[in-house]
Amino acid sequence: PRHELSNELTALEGTSYGRYKSLRGKWWTGPAVLDISQVQSDPYAPPSRVALHFDAEAADLPAEWHATAERRRALAVLLVKRFKKAAETRDLRIDAGGQEILRRSSCEVGADGTVVFRLGAQLPGHGRRIAGRQAARLLCELLPDAADEALAVGEDEAMRWARHADDVAALREAVAAAGLVAFVADGSMLARRSGVDDRPLEGGVPFAGPESMAAEFTLPHAGTVRGMGIGPGVTLIVGGGFHGKSTLLRALEAGVWDHVPGDGRELVVADRSAVKVRAEDGRAVTGVDVHAFVDHLPSGDDTRRFTTANASGSTSQAAAVVESLEAGARVLLIDEDTAATNLMIRDARMQELVAKDREPLTPLVDLVRSMADDHGVSTVLVMGGSGDYMDVADRVVLMDAYRPEDVTERAKALAARPTGRRVEAEGFAMPRARVVDPRSVSSESRGRQKIRADGTDGLRFGESEVDVRSVEQITDHSMTSGIGLAIEAAVRRGWIDGKATVAVALDRIEEGLGTEGAAELLRVRDVDLAVPRRFEIAATLNRMRELRVSPGEE
Ligand code: ADP
Ligand code: MG
């Protein structure tokens, strides 16, 4: 049966490259069905798209391995990584992802034990002629062999991933039930090899949390784990430069995703709604209510519906905070390295020199307390350069040679000595709701060129391009694609309908993406995608220069 396609390909040897198109469709290559969904027009074009479908019997995976949604997601990642390792040729391009365990289109395991691999295949040519025998080897030998090898996973390895999936799910639940916003297990390795290599640093110092912040959880398989629990409210991370502050914060940012066994951050979890916010001058901001941070501009612009094509560092960060809250973030993560100083602090001396009525900015230090107390939004901030946050912090963690120490008591004692600084805000008010005009974010209205991701830097959306470099929790190229496709689906399906507020539209999108099976996105055949959170989708929408919004009902 495998030979039918093989015979066809061999027969096409030496004919014009365009005739590969005649192969589109489904082929029985026993034990799997090969679906050739898209064929490249020449040998130098992006690879053709193929999918290999195994029914449960052919995949032959024990039911235990895929008994829950979490296990299926982990198993799919394990299978796709094995596939990539097994593929002996660069002409099979499968998206195996990085260190995260995400739902990807490149491999899906169904509740019934079916398995599908989706990948690119570079169909070989001799110039503009079909290299049929090579193509037969690629599609009828190398491809099924790689899949077979992937599926030949051993009991020990598969169950290690399944148990890991159970443990992380249980840990997330327990951490939330304990009222914590994040947890970092002792023994974790937070540091990465380099800025471009996300694997764990070898020989780094393992994490060891302070006694006073210790939290303990019992997981179904790993047993008792102990580590640092970060409670709600305002958490300040201080310490000298190079002592590991940003590394800890980045681990929390990544803690919204699950990680593969051996990553070092397997048992580092953050509230699923934790959002990294940062300054990003030059970005577009559309109709965002930033008045809590920015008011009385010399230009007279209304900051309750603030729009600019070229935001400053401080306004871009203010917009990022407000947009994250609008999307439903319950935890904000901020690092001094990427923050706008004038949005973070305004010290006593500057308050003396520049009167409040000459300063449109209200620094975050005067708002985080109210965000926590009045709105239940926690912040975790890295701030090694200013002591003013000691006044408002619930806890202060000092990083000393990569080891966290609880210095809350000392910081409180220091905060008791007045600096002469005055609080400059009465409180934080949640932003006004916005409604997105679906036409302004539809790729269809912008020419034939559809969605294309440019790594984690940008997203081409029809004729226009969205810069997402500063949306730091986007993990990879495929997630960028997933965001674009989610937005397109949201417009097509009326989840963004010109009436629903951003929050409601995101609820609908999340529901659409979340329910297994309903995720039509994963069935998209001509691009690799990973499923994003609502926050990455919102952040991308908000960065579209064509975005148009109207005020929501109050
Ligand atoms: P900070 O933000 O305090 O200036 P970083 O978090 O940027 O410090 O860390 C400085 C350097 O130390 C980075 O190169 C980082 O990879 C490394 N590092 C961080 N944590 C560890 C660790 N636990 N073990 C070894 N190296 C680490
Ligand atoms: Mg730093």
PDB file of C-alpha atoms in Angstrom, residues 41 64 118 129 147 153 167 184 229 351 363 436 439 470 490 529:
ATOM      1  CA  SER A  41       5.668  25.510  -6.537  1.00  0.00           C
ATOM      2  CA  GLU A  64      -2.497   5.360  30.519  1.00  0.00           C
ATOM      3  CA  ARG A 118       2.147  17.860  10.764  1.00  0.00           C
ATOM      4  CA  ARG A 129      12.373  18.756 -12.715  1.00  0.00           C
ATOM      5  CA  ALA A 147       7.219   8.670  12.894  1.00  0.00           C
ATOM      6  CA  VAL A 153       8.789   5.463  22.879  1.00  0.00           C
ATOM      7  CA  ASP A 167       2.597  16.794  39.028  1.00  0.00           C
ATOM      8  CA  VAL A 184       9.847  28.188  42.886  1.00  0.00           C
ATOM      9  CA  GLY A 229       6.093  30.700  47.779  1.00  0.00           C
ATOM     10  CA  GLN A 351       9.145  66.056  44.180  1.00  0.00           C
ATOM     11  CA  PRO A 363       4.853  56.685  39.358  1.00  0.00           C
ATOM     12  CA  VAL A 436     -12.393  46.520  19.202  1.00  0.00           C
ATOM     13  CA  ARG A 439     -12.539  45.431  10.582  1.00  0.00           C
ATOM     14  CA  SER A 470       8.524  43.420  23.513  1.00  0.00           C
ATOM     15  CA  ALA A 490     -11.825  35.701  16.379  1.00  0.00           C
ATOM     16  CA  LEU A 529       1.376  27.021  15.388  1.00  0.00           C
TER      17      LEU A 529
END
